[in-house]
Amino acid sequence: MFSQFWRRLTGTPGASTSPAAAPAAEPAETAAAPAPAREVAPKGEIRVATEESLRRSLTWRSRVLMEGAGEDIMRSDGPALVAALTDANESVIRQPPAAAQRALRVASNPETPMPKVVELFENDPMLAQALLRFSNSVFYRRDSQPTASLQSAVQRVGMNGVQTVLTASLVQTMLCRPGGAYDALVQKVWTHMQRSAPIARTLAPAFGLDAETMFSLALLHDVGKLVIFDHISTLRHDKRRDLKMPDLFFRQMLWHLHEPIGGLSVLHWGMGGEAAHAVAEHHRRPAPTTSDTVTECLFVAETIELAQTNFAKLDWEEVWKKGAITTEMGSVQERMRKTDE
Ligand SMILES: [Fe+2]
Ligand SMILES: [Fe+2]
């Protein structure tokens, strides 16, 4: 679907490398991976995750997670859930509705004529509303009048914007009710993804990246968590009861597994290996040994979002150190400052 993804992102056709989805080194959410010595590659290098690299990462992370499991965890629903998630078959990574996939495929084809793109929205009132909301947002509306016409909305946001609206609607099909305290977490994760997206779009030029593509990737970055919640929801339905496991274990499981599961989901939904890599490596642990500006931008954007949500002061030096960010800090701060004015 994102056949033009990389060219759109960096403006370069480039060759492919695949360092993606190397296993994470730390055993717990609070542990920090030591940053290895950096060997910076030229900007614009393509990074692609493959099914094999993502499954290797997922298996390794599951093993690390279960190695520390005590008796209370072994007696809970935790081990069976981790085993199912590690399998990551089609009952875990469900295919989104065919219509959503078809729409994204149509919009991703540069040959698709404008009336065909407009038609996608004319036939779906929910999508039409989402497009109009997006095209009338502060970013696109600027000084112009709000539009109620689908055709002018498509013209205003362009094909990249159309793909963003469709990506958001596809991710929303993963929103579910896993039960109990998990319901609130689903909303919290989705809100975090939605709030990270405009920040990534603002910062993207400072990292030399395409703004709208980074908006889409930030909107997707924690989709692995939604897929995990979606599977819990299915199990809850099958078992006719809530799943039970210690809260700390549940959080560690989310932390360890959401990146490779997100990457695999993106791959299975046909969004391509570059997007899968970005989603699977957005926490940069361990930090890549060559330049990877896409995950740098995602890392910084989501860290800013979390600080804003928690009303915490952002320690820029710490963020750069923790994420092993190679991009110049001043230009990123300047982009943020402009949005605050
Ligand atoms: Fe996140
Ligand atoms: Fe994450």
Short mmCIF file of N, CA and C in Angstrom, two decimals, residues 143-312:
data_model
loop_
_atom_site.label_atom_id
_atom_site.label_comp_id
_atom_site.label_asym_id
_atom_site.label_seq_id
_atom_site.Cartn_x
_atom_site.Cartn_y
_atom_site.Cartn_z
N ASP A 143 -5.60 30.06 6.60
CA ASP A 143 -6.47 31.25 6.54
C ASP A 143 -7.75 31.00 5.75
N SER A 144 -7.87 29.83 5.15
CA SER A 144 -9.02 29.63 4.27
C SER A 144 -10.29 29.28 5.06
N GLN A 145 -11.39 29.32 4.35
CA GLN A 145 -12.69 29.02 4.95
C GLN A 145 -12.83 27.52 5.19
N PRO A 146 -13.63 27.11 6.19
CA PRO A 146 -13.87 25.67 6.34
C PRO A 146 -14.58 25.13 5.10
N THR A 147 -14.28 23.90 4.77
CA THR A 147 -14.92 23.31 3.59
C THR A 147 -15.87 22.20 4.01
N ALA A 148 -16.98 22.09 3.27
CA ALA A 148 -17.91 20.99 3.52
C ALA A 148 -17.95 20.09 2.30
N SER A 149 -17.10 20.40 1.31
CA SER A 149 -17.11 19.60 0.08
C SER A 149 -15.99 18.58 0.12
N LEU A 150 -16.33 17.33 -0.18
CA LEU A 150 -15.33 16.27 -0.13
C LEU A 150 -14.24 16.49 -1.17
N GLN A 151 -14.65 17.00 -2.34
CA GLN A 151 -13.66 17.22 -3.39
C GLN A 151 -12.62 18.26 -2.97
N SER A 152 -13.08 19.38 -2.40
CA SER A 152 -12.08 20.39 -2.01
C SER A 152 -11.29 19.93 -0.79
N ALA A 153 -11.91 19.06 0.05
CA ALA A 153 -11.17 18.52 1.19
C ALA A 153 -10.02 17.65 0.70
N VAL A 154 -10.29 16.81 -0.32
CA VAL A 154 -9.24 15.95 -0.88
C VAL A 154 -8.15 16.81 -1.50
N GLN A 155 -8.57 17.86 -2.23
CA GLN A 155 -7.57 18.74 -2.85
C GLN A 155 -6.71 19.44 -1.79
N ARG A 156 -7.34 19.82 -0.71
CA ARG A 156 -6.62 20.55 0.33
C ARG A 156 -5.57 19.69 1.03
N VAL A 157 -5.92 18.46 1.37
CA VAL A 157 -4.98 17.62 2.13
C VAL A 157 -4.05 16.80 1.23
N GLY A 158 -4.41 16.67 -0.06
CA GLY A 158 -3.56 15.91 -0.99
C GLY A 158 -3.63 14.41 -0.72
N MET A 159 -2.94 13.65 -1.56
CA MET A 159 -2.99 12.19 -1.44
C MET A 159 -2.36 11.70 -0.14
N ASN A 160 -1.30 12.37 0.32
CA ASN A 160 -0.68 11.96 1.59
C ASN A 160 -1.66 12.13 2.74
N GLY A 161 -2.39 13.25 2.72
CA GLY A 161 -3.38 13.50 3.77
C GLY A 161 -4.51 12.48 3.72
N VAL A 162 -4.93 12.13 2.49
CA VAL A 162 -5.99 11.12 2.34
C VAL A 162 -5.53 9.80 2.96
N GLN A 163 -4.26 9.44 2.69
CA GLN A 163 -3.74 8.19 3.26
C GLN A 163 -3.70 8.25 4.78
N THR A 164 -3.41 9.43 5.32
CA THR A 164 -3.39 9.57 6.78
C THR A 164 -4.78 9.32 7.36
N VAL A 165 -5.80 9.90 6.73
CA VAL A 165 -7.18 9.71 7.22
C VAL A 165 -7.56 8.23 7.16
N LEU A 166 -7.17 7.57 6.07
CA LEU A 166 -7.50 6.15 5.92
C LEU A 166 -6.72 5.28 6.91
N THR A 167 -5.45 5.66 7.17
CA THR A 167 -4.65 4.91 8.15
C THR A 167 -5.29 5.02 9.54
N ALA A 168 -5.71 6.23 9.88
CA ALA A 168 -6.35 6.44 11.19
C ALA A 168 -7.60 5.59 11.31
N SER A 169 -8.39 5.52 10.22
CA SER A 169 -9.65 4.76 10.30
C SER A 169 -9.35 3.26 10.43
N LEU A 170 -8.26 2.83 9.78
CA LEU A 170 -7.88 1.41 9.87
C LEU A 170 -7.43 1.08 11.30
N VAL A 171 -6.63 1.96 11.90
CA VAL A 171 -6.16 1.71 13.28
C VAL A 171 -7.37 1.68 14.23
N GLN A 172 -8.34 2.53 13.94
CA GLN A 172 -9.52 2.59 14.82
C GLN A 172 -10.33 1.30 14.82
N THR A 173 -10.18 0.51 13.76
CA THR A 173 -10.90 -0.77 13.75
C THR A 173 -10.31 -1.71 14.81
N MET A 174 -9.13 -1.37 15.33
CA MET A 174 -8.49 -2.19 16.38
C MET A 174 -8.95 -1.78 17.78
N LEU A 175 -9.70 -0.68 17.88
CA LEU A 175 -10.15 -0.24 19.21
C LEU A 175 -11.21 -1.22 19.71
N CYS A 176 -11.06 -1.65 20.94
CA CYS A 176 -11.89 -2.75 21.42
C CYS A 176 -12.18 -2.58 22.91
N ARG A 177 -12.89 -3.57 23.46
CA ARG A 177 -13.20 -3.55 24.89
C ARG A 177 -12.66 -4.83 25.53
N PRO A 178 -11.37 -4.77 25.97
CA PRO A 178 -10.78 -5.98 26.56
C PRO A 178 -11.26 -6.25 27.98
N GLY A 179 -12.01 -5.33 28.56
CA GLY A 179 -12.60 -5.59 29.87
C GLY A 179 -11.83 -4.97 31.03
N GLY A 180 -12.56 -4.69 32.10
CA GLY A 180 -11.97 -4.18 33.33
C GLY A 180 -11.16 -2.91 33.11
N ALA A 181 -10.01 -2.85 33.83
CA ALA A 181 -9.17 -1.65 33.78
C ALA A 181 -8.52 -1.49 32.39
N TYR A 182 -8.49 -2.58 31.59
CA TYR A 182 -7.86 -2.50 30.28
C TYR A 182 -8.62 -1.55 29.34
N ASP A 183 -9.93 -1.40 29.53
CA ASP A 183 -10.71 -0.53 28.64
C ASP A 183 -10.16 0.89 28.64
N ALA A 184 -9.85 1.40 29.84
CA ALA A 184 -9.33 2.77 29.93
C ALA A 184 -7.96 2.87 29.28
N LEU A 185 -7.18 1.79 29.39
CA LEU A 185 -5.83 1.81 28.81
C LEU A 185 -5.89 1.90 27.28
N VAL A 186 -6.86 1.23 26.68
CA VAL A 186 -7.01 1.28 25.22
C VAL A 186 -7.20 2.74 24.79
N GLN A 187 -8.08 3.43 25.47
CA GLN A 187 -8.34 4.83 25.12
C GLN A 187 -7.10 5.69 25.33
N LYS A 188 -6.38 5.40 26.43
CA LYS A 188 -5.19 6.17 26.75
C LYS A 188 -4.12 6.00 25.65
N VAL A 189 -3.94 4.77 25.22
CA VAL A 189 -2.96 4.49 24.17
C VAL A 189 -3.35 5.20 22.87
N TRP A 190 -4.62 5.10 22.50
CA TRP A 190 -5.07 5.71 21.24
C TRP A 190 -4.94 7.24 21.31
N THR A 191 -5.27 7.81 22.44
CA THR A 191 -5.13 9.27 22.60
C THR A 191 -3.66 9.66 22.46
N HIS A 192 -2.77 8.87 23.08
CA HIS A 192 -1.33 9.15 22.98
C HIS A 192 -0.87 9.08 21.52
N MET A 193 -1.36 8.09 20.77
CA MET A 193 -0.98 7.96 19.36
C MET A 193 -1.48 9.17 18.56
N GLN A 194 -2.72 9.57 18.83
CA GLN A 194 -3.29 10.71 18.10
C GLN A 194 -2.56 12.01 18.42
N ARG A 195 -2.15 12.17 19.67
CA ARG A 195 -1.47 13.41 20.06
C ARG A 195 -0.02 13.44 19.59
N SER A 196 0.59 12.25 19.45
CA SER A 196 1.99 12.20 18.98
C SER A 196 2.07 12.60 17.50
N ALA A 197 0.99 12.30 16.74
CA ALA A 197 1.03 12.49 15.29
C ALA A 197 1.33 13.95 14.87
N PRO A 198 0.56 14.94 15.37
CA PRO A 198 0.88 16.31 14.93
C PRO A 198 2.26 16.80 15.41
N ILE A 199 2.73 16.25 16.53
CA ILE A 199 4.07 16.64 17.01
C ILE A 199 5.12 16.10 16.04
N ALA A 200 4.96 14.83 15.63
CA ALA A 200 5.90 14.25 14.66
C ALA A 200 5.88 15.04 13.35
N ARG A 201 4.69 15.48 12.95
CA ARG A 201 4.58 16.25 11.70
C ARG A 201 5.33 17.58 11.82
N THR A 202 5.21 18.21 12.99
CA THR A 202 5.90 19.48 13.22
C THR A 202 7.41 19.29 13.21
N LEU A 203 7.89 18.21 13.83
CA LEU A 203 9.34 18.00 13.98
C LEU A 203 9.99 17.46 12.71
N ALA A 204 9.20 16.78 11.86
CA ALA A 204 9.76 16.03 10.73
C ALA A 204 10.80 16.81 9.90
N PRO A 205 10.53 18.07 9.51
CA PRO A 205 11.54 18.77 8.68
C PRO A 205 12.89 18.90 9.37
N ALA A 206 12.90 19.02 10.69
CA ALA A 206 14.19 19.12 11.41
C ALA A 206 14.99 17.83 11.29
N PHE A 207 14.30 16.71 11.05
CA PHE A 207 14.98 15.43 10.88
C PHE A 207 15.19 15.11 9.39
N GLY A 208 14.82 16.07 8.52
CA GLY A 208 14.95 15.86 7.08
C GLY A 208 13.92 14.90 6.53
N LEU A 209 12.73 14.83 7.14
CA LEU A 209 11.72 13.85 6.76
C LEU A 209 10.44 14.51 6.28
N ASP A 210 9.63 13.73 5.56
CA ASP A 210 8.35 14.23 5.07
C ASP A 210 7.34 14.33 6.21
N ALA A 211 6.72 15.51 6.34
CA ALA A 211 5.86 15.80 7.49
C ALA A 211 4.65 14.86 7.56
N GLU A 212 3.95 14.71 6.44
CA GLU A 212 2.69 13.94 6.47
C GLU A 212 2.95 12.45 6.72
N THR A 213 4.07 11.95 6.18
CA THR A 213 4.41 10.55 6.41
C THR A 213 4.70 10.31 7.88
N MET A 214 5.40 11.26 8.51
CA MET A 214 5.70 11.10 9.93
C MET A 214 4.43 11.20 10.77
N PHE A 215 3.45 12.01 10.30
CA PHE A 215 2.15 12.06 10.99
C PHE A 215 1.53 10.65 10.99
N SER A 216 1.53 10.01 9.82
CA SER A 216 0.94 8.67 9.70
C SER A 216 1.67 7.65 10.57
N LEU A 217 3.00 7.71 10.55
CA LEU A 217 3.77 6.72 11.33
C LEU A 217 3.56 6.91 12.83
N ALA A 218 3.48 8.17 13.27
CA ALA A 218 3.25 8.41 14.70
C ALA A 218 1.85 7.93 15.10
N LEU A 219 0.92 8.06 14.17
CA LEU A 219 -0.44 7.59 14.41
C LEU A 219 -0.46 6.06 14.54
N LEU A 220 0.50 5.41 13.93
CA LEU A 220 0.58 3.94 13.96
C LEU A 220 1.49 3.41 15.06
N HIS A 221 2.36 4.24 15.65
CA HIS A 221 3.55 3.72 16.33
C HIS A 221 3.26 2.71 17.45
N ASP A 222 2.18 2.89 18.21
CA ASP A 222 1.88 1.95 19.30
C ASP A 222 0.76 0.99 18.93
N VAL A 223 0.57 0.75 17.64
CA VAL A 223 -0.55 -0.10 17.22
C VAL A 223 -0.40 -1.52 17.79
N GLY A 224 0.84 -1.93 18.09
CA GLY A 224 1.06 -3.25 18.69
C GLY A 224 0.30 -3.39 20.00
N LYS A 225 0.21 -2.31 20.77
CA LYS A 225 -0.54 -2.36 22.04
C LYS A 225 -2.03 -2.59 21.75
N LEU A 226 -2.55 -1.93 20.72
CA LEU A 226 -3.97 -2.10 20.39
C LEU A 226 -4.24 -3.53 19.92
N VAL A 227 -3.29 -4.10 19.19
CA VAL A 227 -3.45 -5.49 18.73
C VAL A 227 -3.46 -6.44 19.94
N ILE A 228 -2.60 -6.16 20.91
CA ILE A 228 -2.57 -7.00 22.13
C ILE A 228 -3.91 -6.88 22.87
N PHE A 229 -4.40 -5.67 23.02
CA PHE A 229 -5.70 -5.47 23.68
C PHE A 229 -6.82 -6.17 22.90
N ASP A 230 -6.71 -6.09 21.58
CA ASP A 230 -7.73 -6.72 20.73
C ASP A 230 -7.75 -8.23 20.98
N HIS A 231 -6.57 -8.81 21.13
CA HIS A 231 -6.54 -10.27 21.37
C HIS A 231 -7.07 -10.60 22.77
N ILE A 232 -6.76 -9.76 23.74
CA ILE A 232 -7.30 -9.98 25.10
C ILE A 232 -8.83 -9.94 25.04
N SER A 233 -9.32 -9.02 24.23
CA SER A 233 -10.77 -8.88 24.07
C SER A 233 -11.39 -10.16 23.49
N THR A 234 -10.71 -10.74 22.49
CA THR A 234 -11.19 -11.99 21.88
C THR A 234 -11.19 -13.12 22.91
N LEU A 235 -10.07 -13.23 23.68
CA LEU A 235 -9.98 -14.30 24.69
C LEU A 235 -11.05 -14.14 25.75
N ARG A 236 -11.29 -12.90 26.13
CA ARG A 236 -12.30 -12.62 27.15
C ARG A 236 -13.67 -13.09 26.67
N HIS A 237 -13.93 -12.85 25.39
CA HIS A 237 -15.20 -13.28 24.80
C HIS A 237 -15.28 -14.80 24.78
N ASP A 238 -14.20 -15.46 24.36
CA ASP A 238 -14.19 -16.93 24.27
C ASP A 238 -14.34 -17.57 25.65
N LYS A 239 -13.62 -17.01 26.65
CA LYS A 239 -13.63 -17.61 27.99
C LYS A 239 -14.82 -17.15 28.82
N ARG A 240 -15.50 -16.13 28.35
CA ARG A 240 -16.63 -15.52 29.06
C ARG A 240 -16.23 -15.06 30.46
N ARG A 241 -15.02 -14.54 30.56
CA ARG A 241 -14.57 -13.93 31.82
C ARG A 241 -13.39 -13.01 31.52
N ASP A 242 -13.08 -12.09 32.46
CA ASP A 242 -11.90 -11.23 32.30
C ASP A 242 -10.63 -12.04 32.47
N LEU A 243 -9.56 -11.66 31.75
CA LEU A 243 -8.28 -12.33 31.95
C LEU A 243 -7.65 -11.79 33.23
N LYS A 244 -6.90 -12.66 33.92
CA LYS A 244 -6.28 -12.25 35.18
C LYS A 244 -4.79 -12.50 35.14
N MET A 245 -4.05 -11.45 35.49
CA MET A 245 -2.58 -11.58 35.64
C MET A 245 -2.10 -10.38 36.45
N PRO A 246 -0.94 -10.52 37.13
CA PRO A 246 -0.45 -9.40 37.92
C PRO A 246 -0.23 -8.16 37.05
N ASP A 247 -0.60 -7.00 37.60
CA ASP A 247 -0.55 -5.77 36.82
C ASP A 247 0.85 -5.45 36.30
N LEU A 248 1.86 -5.65 37.16
CA LEU A 248 3.22 -5.34 36.74
C LEU A 248 3.64 -6.22 35.56
N PHE A 249 3.27 -7.48 35.62
CA PHE A 249 3.59 -8.40 34.52
C PHE A 249 2.92 -7.94 33.23
N PHE A 250 1.65 -7.53 33.36
CA PHE A 250 0.91 -7.08 32.18
C PHE A 250 1.62 -5.88 31.53
N ARG A 251 2.06 -4.95 32.37
CA ARG A 251 2.73 -3.75 31.83
C ARG A 251 4.06 -4.10 31.18
N GLN A 252 4.79 -5.02 31.81
CA GLN A 252 6.07 -5.44 31.22
C GLN A 252 5.84 -6.17 29.89
N MET A 253 4.76 -6.94 29.83
CA MET A 253 4.44 -7.65 28.60
C MET A 253 4.14 -6.66 27.46
N LEU A 254 3.33 -5.66 27.79
CA LEU A 254 3.02 -4.63 26.79
C LEU A 254 4.31 -3.98 26.30
N TRP A 255 5.15 -3.62 27.27
CA TRP A 255 6.40 -2.91 26.97
C TRP A 255 7.31 -3.76 26.08
N HIS A 256 7.47 -5.04 26.41
CA HIS A 256 8.39 -5.90 25.68
C HIS A 256 7.88 -6.27 24.29
N LEU A 257 6.57 -6.52 24.18
CA LEU A 257 6.08 -7.15 22.95
C LEU A 257 5.45 -6.19 21.95
N HIS A 258 5.08 -4.98 22.39
CA HIS A 258 4.26 -4.17 21.47
C HIS A 258 4.99 -3.72 20.21
N GLU A 259 6.32 -3.57 20.28
CA GLU A 259 7.03 -3.13 19.07
C GLU A 259 7.04 -4.20 17.97
N PRO A 260 7.56 -5.45 18.24
CA PRO A 260 7.53 -6.42 17.14
C PRO A 260 6.11 -6.80 16.70
N ILE A 261 5.15 -6.83 17.65
CA ILE A 261 3.77 -7.16 17.24
C ILE A 261 3.21 -6.04 16.36
N GLY A 262 3.52 -4.79 16.70
CA GLY A 262 3.10 -3.66 15.86
C GLY A 262 3.73 -3.75 14.49
N GLY A 263 5.03 -4.07 14.44
CA GLY A 263 5.72 -4.19 13.15
C GLY A 263 5.12 -5.29 12.30
N LEU A 264 4.85 -6.45 12.92
CA LEU A 264 4.25 -7.56 12.17
C LEU A 264 2.86 -7.19 11.66
N SER A 265 2.10 -6.47 12.47
CA SER A 265 0.75 -6.07 12.06
C SER A 265 0.82 -5.17 10.82
N VAL A 266 1.71 -4.19 10.89
CA VAL A 266 1.86 -3.25 9.77
C VAL A 266 2.27 -4.00 8.50
N LEU A 267 3.15 -4.98 8.67
CA LEU A 267 3.59 -5.80 7.54
C LEU A 267 2.42 -6.61 6.98
N HIS A 268 1.65 -7.24 7.89
CA HIS A 268 0.52 -8.09 7.44
C HIS A 268 -0.60 -7.26 6.84
N TRP A 269 -0.69 -6.00 7.20
CA TRP A 269 -1.73 -5.14 6.62
C TRP A 269 -1.28 -4.51 5.31
N GLY A 270 -0.10 -4.91 4.85
CA GLY A 270 0.37 -4.46 3.53
C GLY A 270 0.93 -3.06 3.50
N MET A 271 1.40 -2.55 4.65
CA MET A 271 1.93 -1.19 4.64
C MET A 271 3.43 -1.14 4.38
N GLY A 272 4.05 -2.28 4.23
CA GLY A 272 5.46 -2.29 3.81
C GLY A 272 6.47 -2.38 4.95
N GLY A 273 7.65 -2.84 4.57
CA GLY A 273 8.72 -3.09 5.53
C GLY A 273 9.31 -1.84 6.17
N GLU A 274 9.25 -0.69 5.46
CA GLU A 274 9.81 0.54 6.05
C GLU A 274 8.94 1.01 7.20
N ALA A 275 7.63 0.99 6.98
CA ALA A 275 6.72 1.39 8.07
C ALA A 275 6.80 0.39 9.21
N ALA A 276 6.94 -0.90 8.86
CA ALA A 276 7.05 -1.94 9.90
C ALA A 276 8.30 -1.71 10.74
N HIS A 277 9.39 -1.36 10.09
CA HIS A 277 10.62 -1.08 10.84
C HIS A 277 10.42 0.08 11.82
N ALA A 278 9.82 1.15 11.33
CA ALA A 278 9.64 2.35 12.17
C ALA A 278 8.81 2.01 13.41
N VAL A 279 7.73 1.26 13.20
CA VAL A 279 6.85 0.89 14.31
C VAL A 279 7.56 -0.08 15.26
N ALA A 280 8.34 -1.00 14.69
CA ALA A 280 9.00 -2.03 15.52
C ALA A 280 10.20 -1.51 16.29
N GLU A 281 10.69 -0.33 15.93
CA GLU A 281 11.92 0.16 16.56
C GLU A 281 11.77 1.55 17.16
N HIS A 282 10.54 1.99 17.43
CA HIS A 282 10.37 3.40 17.82
C HIS A 282 10.94 3.73 19.20
N HIS A 283 11.19 2.72 20.03
CA HIS A 283 11.81 3.02 21.33
C HIS A 283 13.34 3.00 21.26
N ARG A 284 13.88 2.64 20.09
CA ARG A 284 15.34 2.69 19.88
C ARG A 284 16.12 1.98 20.99
N ARG A 285 15.71 0.74 21.27
CA ARG A 285 16.43 -0.02 22.28
C ARG A 285 16.78 -1.40 21.71
N PRO A 286 18.02 -1.72 21.58
CA PRO A 286 19.14 -0.82 21.81
C PRO A 286 19.22 0.21 20.69
N ALA A 287 19.91 1.31 20.95
CA ALA A 287 20.00 2.37 19.93
C ALA A 287 20.69 1.81 18.70
N PRO A 288 20.17 2.15 17.50
CA PRO A 288 20.80 1.64 16.28
C PRO A 288 22.23 2.17 16.14
N THR A 289 23.06 1.39 15.48
CA THR A 289 24.47 1.81 15.35
C THR A 289 24.68 2.65 14.09
N THR A 290 23.64 2.77 13.28
CA THR A 290 23.73 3.67 12.13
C THR A 290 22.56 4.63 12.18
N SER A 291 22.67 5.72 11.42
CA SER A 291 21.66 6.78 11.47
C SER A 291 20.26 6.25 11.11
N ASP A 292 19.27 6.62 11.91
CA ASP A 292 17.89 6.19 11.66
C ASP A 292 16.98 7.33 12.09
N THR A 293 16.85 8.31 11.22
CA THR A 293 16.14 9.54 11.59
C THR A 293 14.63 9.32 11.79
N VAL A 294 14.08 8.30 11.13
CA VAL A 294 12.64 8.04 11.28
C VAL A 294 12.31 7.67 12.73
N THR A 295 13.08 6.72 13.28
CA THR A 295 12.80 6.34 14.68
C THR A 295 13.24 7.45 15.63
N GLU A 296 14.24 8.25 15.23
CA GLU A 296 14.62 9.40 16.08
C GLU A 296 13.43 10.34 16.22
N CYS A 297 12.80 10.65 15.08
CA CYS A 297 11.67 11.59 15.08
C CYS A 297 10.51 11.02 15.91
N LEU A 298 10.22 9.73 15.73
CA LEU A 298 9.13 9.11 16.50
C LEU A 298 9.45 9.13 18.00
N PHE A 299 10.68 8.80 18.33
CA PHE A 299 11.10 8.75 19.74
C PHE A 299 10.92 10.12 20.39
N VAL A 300 11.41 11.16 19.72
CA VAL A 300 11.33 12.50 20.31
C VAL A 300 9.86 12.96 20.38
N ALA A 301 9.10 12.70 19.31
CA ALA A 301 7.70 13.15 19.28
C ALA A 301 6.89 12.52 20.41
N GLU A 302 7.06 11.20 20.60
CA GLU A 302 6.22 10.56 21.63
C GLU A 302 6.70 10.95 23.03
N THR A 303 8.01 11.23 23.18
CA THR A 303 8.50 11.67 24.49
C THR A 303 7.93 13.04 24.83
N ILE A 304 7.88 13.92 23.84
CA ILE A 304 7.30 15.25 24.06
C ILE A 304 5.82 15.10 24.43
N GLU A 305 5.12 14.22 23.70
CA GLU A 305 3.68 14.04 23.99
C GLU A 305 3.47 13.58 25.42
N LEU A 306 4.27 12.61 25.86
CA LEU A 306 4.10 12.09 27.22
C LEU A 306 4.38 13.18 28.26
N ALA A 307 5.41 14.00 28.00
CA ALA A 307 5.73 15.09 28.92
C ALA A 307 4.57 16.08 28.98
N GLN A 308 4.01 16.41 27.80
CA GLN A 308 2.88 17.36 27.76
C GLN A 308 1.68 16.80 28.52
N THR A 309 1.38 15.54 28.30
CA THR A 309 0.21 14.92 28.94
C THR A 309 0.38 14.87 30.46
N ASN A 310 1.62 14.62 30.89
CA ASN A 310 1.87 14.51 32.34
C ASN A 310 2.28 15.84 32.97
N PHE A 311 2.19 16.93 32.20
CA PHE A 311 2.59 18.26 32.69
C PHE A 311 4.01 18.22 33.27
N ALA A 312 4.87 17.45 32.63
CA ALA A 312 6.26 17.33 33.13
C ALA A 312 7.18 18.20 32.28
#
